Coordinates of C-alpha atoms and ligand atoms in Angstrom, one line a residue:
M1 CA 0.1 0.0 0.1
S2 CA 1.3 3.2 -1.0
L3 CA 0.5 6.9 -0.7
I4 CA -0.3 8.3 -4.3
V5 CA -0.9 11.9 -5.4
H6 CA -3.2 12.3 -8.3
K7 CA -3.7 15.7 -10.3
Y8 CA -6.2 16.2 -12.9
G9 CA -6.2 19.1 -15.2
G10 CA -9.1 21.2 -16.6
T11 CA -9.9 18.9 -19.8
S12 CA -9.9 16.0 -17.4
M13 CA -12.5 17.5 -15.0
G14 CA -14.1 19.4 -17.9
S15 CA -17.8 18.0 -17.6
V16 CA -19.8 15.7 -15.2
E17 CA -19.0 12.8 -17.4
R18 CA -15.3 13.1 -17.2
I19 CA -15.5 14.2 -13.3
Q20 CA -17.4 10.7 -13.0
N21 CA -14.7 8.8 -14.7
V22 CA -12.0 10.6 -12.7
A23 CA -14.1 9.2 -9.4
R24 CA -14.1 5.8 -11.2
R25 CA -10.3 6.1 -11.8
V26 CA -9.4 7.2 -8.0
A27 CA -11.9 4.5 -6.7
K28 CA -9.7 1.9 -8.5
W29 CA -6.8 3.1 -7.0
H30 CA -8.3 3.4 -3.7
E31 CA -9.8 -0.3 -4.0
A32 CA -6.6 -1.5 -4.5
G33 CA -5.5 -0.3 -1.1
H34 CA -3.6 2.6 -1.9
Q35 CA -3.9 6.0 0.1
V36 CA -5.0 8.5 -2.4
V37 CA -4.9 12.4 -2.4
V38 CA -6.5 13.8 -5.6
V39 CA -5.5 17.6 -6.8
P40 CA -8.1 18.9 -9.2
S41 CA -8.1 21.9 -11.7
A42 CA -10.9 24.1 -12.2
M43 CA -13.2 22.4 -14.9
S44 CA -11.8 23.6 -18.3
G45 CA -12.4 26.9 -19.4
E46 CA -13.7 28.2 -16.0
T47 CA -10.5 30.1 -14.9
N48 CA -10.5 31.7 -18.1
R49 CA -14.1 32.6 -17.7
L50 CA -13.6 34.2 -14.2
L51 CA -10.5 36.1 -15.1
G52 CA -12.7 37.6 -18.1
L53 CA -15.5 38.6 -16.0
A54 CA -12.8 40.2 -14.0
K55 CA -11.6 42.2 -17.0
E56 CA -15.4 43.3 -17.8
I57 CA -15.2 44.9 -14.6
S58 CA -11.7 46.7 -14.6
P59 CA -9.0 46.7 -17.3
Q60 CA -6.4 46.0 -14.2
P61 CA -8.2 44.1 -11.4
D62 CA -7.2 44.1 -7.9
A63 CA -4.8 41.3 -7.5
R64 CA -5.9 40.1 -4.0
E65 CA -9.5 40.1 -5.4
L66 CA -8.7 38.2 -8.6
D67 CA -7.4 35.3 -6.4
M68 CA -10.3 35.5 -4.2
L69 CA -12.4 34.8 -7.6
A70 CA -9.9 32.5 -9.6
S71 CA -9.7 30.2 -6.9
T72 CA -13.4 29.4 -6.7
G73 CA -12.7 27.3 -9.7
E74 CA -11.0 24.6 -7.9
Q75 CA -13.4 24.5 -5.0
A76 CA -16.3 23.7 -7.3
S77 CA -14.5 20.9 -9.1
S78 CA -13.1 19.4 -5.7
S79 CA -16.5 19.3 -4.4
L80 CA -18.2 17.6 -7.3
L81 CA -15.2 15.2 -7.5
A82 CA -16.0 14.6 -3.8
M83 CA -19.6 14.0 -4.4
A84 CA -18.9 11.6 -7.5
L85 CA -16.7 9.6 -5.2
I86 CA -19.2 9.4 -2.4
S87 CA -22.1 8.5 -4.7
Q88 CA -19.9 5.6 -6.2
G89 CA -19.5 4.2 -2.5
V90 CA -16.0 6.0 -1.8
P91 CA -15.3 7.9 1.3
A92 CA -14.1 11.3 0.3
R93 CA -13.7 15.0 1.6
S94 CA -12.5 18.0 -0.1
Y95 CA -10.3 20.9 1.1
T96 CA -9.6 24.4 0.1
G97 CA -6.2 25.3 0.0
W98 CA -6.7 27.7 3.3
Q99 CA -8.2 24.9 5.1
V100 CA -5.4 22.5 4.7
P101 CA -3.6 25.1 4.8
V102 CA -1.3 25.5 1.9
R103 CA 0.8 28.4 3.0
T104 CA 2.0 30.7 0.4
D105 CA 3.7 34.0 0.0
S106 CA 1.6 37.1 -0.6
S107 CA 2.5 37.5 -4.3
F108 CA -0.9 37.4 -5.5
T109 CA -1.7 35.8 -9.0
K110 CA 1.8 34.4 -8.8
A111 CA 2.2 33.1 -4.8
R112 CA 4.8 30.5 -3.9
I113 CA 4.2 27.8 -1.7
K114 CA 6.2 28.0 1.5
S115 CA 4.7 24.9 3.6
I116 CA 1.8 22.5 3.7
D117 CA 0.3 21.2 6.9
D118 CA -0.7 17.5 6.2
A119 CA -2.3 16.7 9.6
R120 CA -5.9 16.8 8.3
I121 CA -5.0 14.9 5.2
R122 CA -3.2 12.2 7.0
S123 CA -6.0 11.7 9.5
D124 CA -8.5 11.4 6.7
L125 CA -6.5 9.2 4.8
E126 CA -5.8 7.2 8.0
S127 CA -10.0 6.5 8.6
G128 CA -10.1 5.3 4.9
R129 CA -11.1 8.3 2.8
V130 CA -9.9 9.8 -0.3
V131 CA -8.9 13.4 0.0
I132 CA -9.3 15.9 -2.3
V133 CA -7.1 19.2 -2.0
T134 CA -7.9 22.0 -4.5
G135 CA -5.1 22.9 -6.9
F136 CA -3.9 26.4 -7.7
Q137 CA -4.5 28.1 -4.4
G138 CA -3.4 28.6 -1.1
I139 CA -3.4 31.4 2.0
D140 CA -1.0 33.9 3.2
D141 CA 0.3 34.8 6.5
D142 CA -2.5 37.7 6.7
G143 CA -5.0 35.0 5.6
N144 CA -5.9 36.1 2.2
I145 CA -6.5 33.6 -0.4
T146 CA -3.7 33.2 -3.0
T147 CA -3.3 31.5 -6.4
L148 CA 0.0 29.9 -8.0
G149 CA 0.0 31.2 -11.3
R150 CA -1.7 29.5 -14.6
G151 CA -1.2 25.8 -14.5
G152 CA -0.5 25.9 -11.0
S153 CA -2.3 23.2 -10.2
D154 CA 0.8 21.0 -10.9
T155 CA 2.4 22.8 -8.5
S156 CA -0.1 21.9 -5.7
A157 CA 0.2 18.4 -6.6
V158 CA 3.7 17.9 -6.4
A159 CA 4.0 19.9 -3.2
V160 CA 1.5 17.8 -1.6
A161 CA 3.4 14.6 -2.9
A162 CA 6.7 16.4 -1.4
A163 CA 4.9 17.2 2.0
M164 CA 3.8 13.8 2.3
G165 CA 6.4 11.7 0.9
A166 CA 4.4 10.3 -1.6
A167 CA 5.5 7.3 -3.4
E168 CA 4.5 8.7 -6.8
C169 CA 2.9 11.9 -8.2
L170 CA 0.7 11.1 -11.3
I171 CA -0.3 14.0 -13.4
F172 CA -3.3 13.3 -15.3
T173 CA -3.8 15.3 -18.6
D174 CA -5.3 15.5 -22.1
V175 CA -2.1 13.8 -23.4
D176 CA -0.5 10.6 -22.7
G177 CA 2.8 12.1 -21.5
V178 CA 5.5 14.3 -22.4
Y179 CA 6.3 14.6 -26.3
T180 CA 9.1 15.8 -28.2
T181 CA 7.1 18.9 -28.8
D182 CA 3.8 19.8 -28.5
P183 CA 1.4 17.5 -30.6
R184 CA -0.9 19.9 -31.3
V185 CA 1.8 21.9 -33.1
V186 CA 3.5 18.6 -34.7
P187 CA 1.5 15.7 -35.5
E188 CA 4.6 13.7 -35.8
A189 CA 5.8 14.5 -32.2
R190 CA 6.6 11.4 -30.1
R191 CA 5.8 10.6 -26.5
M192 CA 9.0 9.9 -24.5
S193 CA 8.6 7.2 -21.9
V194 CA 11.3 8.9 -19.6
I195 CA 12.6 12.2 -19.6
S196 CA 15.6 13.7 -17.3
F197 CA 14.5 16.0 -14.7
E198 CA 17.0 18.8 -16.2
E199 CA 15.3 18.4 -19.6
M200 CA 12.1 18.6 -18.4
M201 CA 13.1 21.8 -16.3
E202 CA 14.2 23.4 -19.7
M203 CA 10.9 22.0 -21.6
A204 CA 9.0 23.7 -19.1
S205 CA 10.8 27.0 -18.5
L206 CA 11.0 27.5 -22.4
G207 CA 7.3 27.3 -22.9
S208 CA 6.3 23.7 -23.0
K209 CA 2.8 24.1 -20.8
V210 CA 2.6 20.7 -20.0
L211 CA 4.0 20.9 -16.8
Q212 CA 4.2 24.1 -14.6
I213 CA 7.8 24.8 -14.1
R214 CA 7.5 25.2 -10.4
S215 CA 6.2 21.9 -10.1
V216 CA 9.5 20.4 -11.6
E217 CA 11.2 22.8 -9.6
F218 CA 9.5 20.9 -6.6
A219 CA 10.1 17.7 -8.0
G220 CA 13.8 18.2 -8.1
K221 CA 14.2 19.6 -4.8
Y222 CA 12.3 17.0 -2.9
R223 CA 12.9 14.0 -5.4
V224 CA 9.5 13.4 -6.0
P225 CA 8.7 10.6 -8.7
V226 CA 6.1 12.5 -11.3
R227 CA 4.5 10.8 -14.1
V228 CA 2.8 12.7 -16.9
L229 CA -0.1 10.5 -18.1
S230 CA -3.6 10.5 -19.7
S231 CA -7.1 10.9 -17.9
L232 CA -8.6 10.1 -21.3
T233 CA -8.0 6.2 -21.2
D234 CA -10.4 3.7 -19.7
P235 CA -10.4 4.6 -16.1
L236 CA -10.6 0.6 -15.2
I237 CA -7.3 0.0 -17.0
P238 CA -5.3 -2.6 -15.0
L239 CA -3.1 -0.6 -12.3
E240 CA -0.1 -2.2 -13.6
E241 CA -0.5 -0.9 -17.0
E242 CA -1.5 2.7 -15.9
M243 CA 1.8 2.5 -13.7
A244 CA 3.8 2.1 -16.7
S245 CA 2.2 4.4 -19.0
G246 CA 3.0 8.0 -19.9
T247 CA 6.3 9.8 -19.1
L248 CA 8.4 9.3 -16.2
I249 CA 10.7 12.2 -15.0
T250 CA 13.7 10.7 -14.0
F251 CA 16.8 11.8 -12.2
E252 CA 19.4 9.3 -13.5
E253 CA 20.5 9.9 -17.0
D254 CA 21.4 7.0 -18.8
Q255 CA 23.7 6.6 -22.1
K256 CA 20.8 6.3 -24.4
M257 CA 19.4 9.7 -23.0
E258 CA 22.9 11.0 -24.0
A259 CA 23.2 9.6 -27.4
A260 CA 19.7 11.9 -28.3
V261 CA 21.7 15.1 -29.3
V262 CA 18.2 17.2 -28.9
S263 CA 15.6 15.4 -27.2
G264 CA 12.9 18.0 -27.6
I265 CA 11.9 21.5 -28.9
A266 CA 9.7 24.2 -26.9
F267 CA 8.3 27.1 -27.9
S268 CA 6.8 30.3 -26.4
R269 CA 4.6 33.0 -27.9
D270 CA 4.4 35.2 -24.9
E271 CA 7.3 37.2 -25.9
A272 CA 8.1 40.6 -26.5
K273 CA 11.4 42.4 -27.8
V274 CA 12.8 46.0 -26.8
T275 CA 15.6 48.0 -28.2
L276 CA 17.4 51.2 -27.0
L277 CA 19.2 52.4 -29.8
A278 CA 22.2 54.7 -29.6
V279 CA 22.8 54.3 -25.8
P280 CA 26.1 55.8 -24.6
D281 CA 28.6 52.7 -24.2
T282 CA 29.8 53.5 -20.7
P283 CA 30.3 51.6 -17.4
G284 CA 26.9 50.8 -15.8
V285 CA 24.7 51.2 -18.7
A286 CA 23.4 47.7 -18.5
Y287 CA 22.5 48.6 -14.8
S288 CA 20.9 51.6 -15.5
I289 CA 18.6 50.3 -18.0
L290 CA 17.6 46.7 -16.1
G291 CA 17.7 47.9 -12.5
P292 CA 14.7 50.0 -12.9
V293 CA 12.8 47.1 -15.0
A294 CA 13.8 44.6 -12.2
A295 CA 12.7 47.2 -9.5
A296 CA 9.3 47.0 -11.3
N297 CA 9.2 43.4 -11.0
I298 CA 9.3 42.7 -14.4
D299 CA 11.3 39.5 -15.7
V300 CA 14.1 40.0 -18.2
D301 CA 14.6 36.9 -20.3
M302 CA 17.3 37.4 -23.3
I303 CA 19.7 40.1 -23.5
L304 CA 21.7 41.4 -26.4
Q305 CA 24.1 44.5 -26.5
N306 CA 25.9 45.2 -29.7
Q307 CA 29.3 46.2 -30.3
S308 CA 29.5 50.0 -29.8
V309 CA 30.2 52.2 -32.8
Q310 CA 31.3 55.9 -32.2
G311 CA 30.9 55.4 -28.5
T312 CA 27.2 54.1 -28.7
T313 CA 25.4 50.9 -28.5
D314 CA 22.1 49.0 -29.5
F315 CA 20.8 47.3 -26.2
S316 CA 18.0 44.7 -26.7
F317 CA 16.1 42.6 -24.2
T318 CA 12.9 40.4 -23.9
V319 CA 10.2 40.2 -21.5
N320 CA 7.0 38.5 -21.2
R321 CA 4.1 39.7 -23.6
N322 CA 2.1 40.4 -20.5
D323 CA 4.8 42.8 -19.2
F324 CA 5.4 44.6 -22.7
A325 CA 3.2 47.5 -22.1
R326 CA 4.5 48.3 -18.5
T327 CA 8.1 48.1 -20.1
L328 CA 8.0 50.4 -23.0
D329 CA 6.2 52.8 -20.5
L330 CA 9.3 52.7 -18.5
L331 CA 11.5 52.8 -21.1
N332 CA 9.9 55.8 -22.7
N333 CA 9.2 57.8 -19.7
Q334 CA 12.0 57.2 -17.5
I335 CA 14.8 54.7 -18.5
G336 CA 15.7 56.2 -21.8
P337 CA 15.6 59.8 -20.8
A338 CA 18.2 58.9 -18.2
V339 CA 20.5 57.0 -20.1
G340 CA 20.2 59.2 -23.0
A341 CA 19.0 56.7 -25.5
G342 CA 18.6 57.8 -29.3
Q343 CA 15.2 56.0 -30.0
I344 CA 13.1 53.4 -28.2
V345 CA 11.8 50.8 -30.8
S346 CA 9.8 47.5 -29.7
D347 CA 8.4 44.4 -31.1
D348 CA 5.5 42.1 -29.5
K349 CA 5.0 39.9 -32.5
V350 CA 8.1 37.6 -31.8
C351 CA 8.4 34.3 -30.3
K352 CA 11.0 32.0 -28.8
V353 CA 11.9 28.7 -30.1
S354 CA 14.2 26.4 -28.1
I355 CA 16.2 23.2 -28.7
V356 CA 16.7 21.1 -25.5
G357 CA 18.8 18.0 -24.9
I358 CA 21.4 16.8 -22.4
G359 CA 23.3 15.1 -25.3
M360 CA 23.8 18.9 -26.4
R361 CA 26.7 19.0 -23.5
S362 CA 28.6 16.0 -25.8
H363 CA 27.9 17.1 -29.4
V364 CA 29.4 20.1 -31.0
G365 CA 27.7 21.8 -34.2
V366 CA 24.1 21.2 -32.5
A367 CA 23.3 24.9 -32.7
S368 CA 24.9 25.4 -36.2
L369 CA 22.2 22.9 -37.7
M370 CA 19.8 24.9 -35.7
F371 CA 20.6 28.2 -37.9
R372 CA 21.3 26.4 -41.0
T373 CA 17.7 24.7 -40.5
L374 CA 15.9 28.2 -39.7
S375 CA 18.2 29.9 -42.7
E376 CA 16.9 27.1 -45.3
E377 CA 13.4 28.1 -44.2
G378 CA 14.1 31.8 -44.8
I379 CA 14.0 32.5 -41.0
N380 CA 15.5 35.3 -39.8
I381 CA 16.9 34.9 -36.0
Q382 CA 17.0 38.1 -34.1
M383 CA 18.4 37.1 -30.9
I384 CA 20.1 33.8 -29.7
S385 CA 20.6 32.4 -26.3
T386 CA 22.5 29.0 -25.2
S387 CA 23.1 27.2 -22.3
E388 CA 24.6 23.8 -21.6
I389 CA 21.6 21.9 -22.6
K390 CA 19.6 24.5 -24.9
T391 CA 19.6 26.8 -27.4
S392 CA 17.1 29.5 -27.9
V393 CA 16.3 31.8 -30.6
I394 CA 13.8 34.8 -31.1
I395 CA 12.2 35.0 -34.4
N396 CA 9.1 36.8 -35.7
D397 CA 6.1 34.7 -34.3
K398 CA 4.3 34.0 -37.9
Y399 CA 7.1 31.5 -38.6
M400 CA 6.8 30.1 -35.0
E401 CA 5.1 26.7 -36.3
L402 CA 7.2 26.4 -39.2
A403 CA 10.2 26.6 -37.1
V404 CA 9.3 23.9 -34.9
R405 CA 8.1 21.7 -37.5
A406 CA 11.6 21.9 -39.4
L407 CA 13.7 21.8 -36.3
H408 CA 11.4 18.5 -35.1
K409 CA 12.5 17.2 -38.3
A410 CA 16.1 18.1 -38.7
F411 CA 17.0 16.8 -35.5
G412 CA 15.4 13.3 -36.4
L413 CA 12.6 13.7 -34.0
D414 CA 9.9 13.0 -36.4
S415 CA 10.8 9.3 -36.7
E416 CA 11.3 6.3 -34.0
N417 CA 15.0 5.9 -34.3
G418 CA 16.1 9.2 -35.4
Q419 CA 17.3 10.6 -32.1
V420 CA 20.9 10.1 -33.0
A421 CA 20.8 12.7 -35.6
K422 CA 24.1 13.8 -36.3
P423 CA 24.5 17.7 -37.1
Ligands
ADP1 P1 -4.3 20.2 -18.0 O1 -5.4 21.2 -18.0 O2 -4.3 18.9 -17.8 O3 -3.4 21.1 -16.7 P2 -2.3 21.8 -19.8 O4 -3.1 22.2 -21.3 O5 -1.9 22.5 -19.0 O6 -3.3 20.5 -19.2 O7 -1.3 20.9 -20.4 C1 -1.6 19.6 -21.3 C2 -0.9 20.3 -22.8 O8 0.4 20.7 -22.9 C3 -1.3 19.5 -24.0 O9 -2.5 19.2 -24.7 C4 -0.6 20.1 -25.1 O10 -0.9 20.8 -26.3 C5 0.6 21.0 -24.2 N1 2.1 20.7 -24.8 C6 3.0 21.6 -25.0 N2 4.1 20.9 -24.8 C7 4.1 19.9 -25.1 C8 4.9 18.6 -24.9 N3 6.1 18.4 -25.2 N4 4.3 17.3 -24.6 C9 3.1 17.2 -24.3 N5 2.2 17.9 -24.2 C10 2.6 19.4 -24.4
LIG2 N1 -7.1 26.3 -13.1 C1 -5.7 27.0 -13.1 C2 -5.7 27.8 -14.6 O1 -6.5 27.4 -15.6 C3 -4.7 26.1 -12.7 C4 -4.5 24.9 -13.3 O2 -5.3 24.5 -14.2 O3 -3.5 24.3 -13.2 O4 -4.6 28.1 -15.0
MG3 MG1 -1.7 22.4 -16.8

């Protein structure tokens, strides 16, 4: 008998029938003798609906109130799941984040989990109940409800699994695992039966929405075995079969993984680029530009400073598209005049496409195959950033899907044994 955490995403909880299927699957695990904690997301579309209502009331709604509102989606789906289980004869109880409590910091709409008190969950499990804990939410030290950012139920689930020392955290979703890239964009994408923790970190941070990045961070920090698998299979498939399905995030890298030059392609459309032209090339200029940006709580991603010509240089950086308007405002009204920039130009029609693979550590020429592939498609690269196991480029967003498909093919990911494509 083990303690297992299940997480079900929005599509998996998307209708009464789907919730009843989730209950059947959970009942199967419970009846096999496991202790089960379930972390559901809101029913699909519900979080968007709530945030849309808020936007109708105010273009920039108060962040605390947004969390009060958005957290209700998970409260509704969790209680429906508890009712479905009870009506199938399985004792179950649901709790909101604040009832557990899941303690977070006070960064409304993107709070971080600090601790989870598992006493109540444990005592229910010990009395034979399935325990349901709302995803996506917690409570800060002042008693305010907080939410963990979009996709945050993944993080709730892994954090509960970490806090309780669960044997495994199963992330049930609408795909049957982690693929070489988003299968909605590249139908030839293939499921990986295992992915290294490091690669999953990169994929998630570079835009693969299959797991929220913080959930992967938690998995790494507390060594939680995490498996991504489908919630859309027959809920009564044998446990052994289910346990072996999907994609396991592994902390052990084997030679086969190293042999794959590139394991996956990630992309993100949430990008925007700004450039300050003709800034004086003097010590401290990067700080004068990026200091106020950081102080405004805006995350900067890629940074590019050109060779100076006649004492001035061009300085570009990218931010999340949600922060674009604020960044431009800051540049035009504060930073630009302060550093004496010639002109400020911007582009919010850019995207980031990245190749990821631990094999990149030991293979040379990987980035050059990426650049060649993009040039053969006539795609201009605007910025490049590399690390040990990834190369990312910023390109015009109208070429995003073309770039992803071309790279997927060029690195041999379209075919079963193509993973060793040599640049
Ligand atoms: P949930 O509601 O279950 O949390 P999400 O929509 O957040 O589901 O995440 C699952 C989606 O992630 C898939 O439907 C898929 O389109 C997308 N996705 C992006 N990149 C990948 C990838 N590399 N592998 C699998 N799915 C991916
Ligand atoms: N319901 C939240 C969202 O849509 C959290 C989640 O689904 O993980 O972002
Ligand atoms: Mg998700």
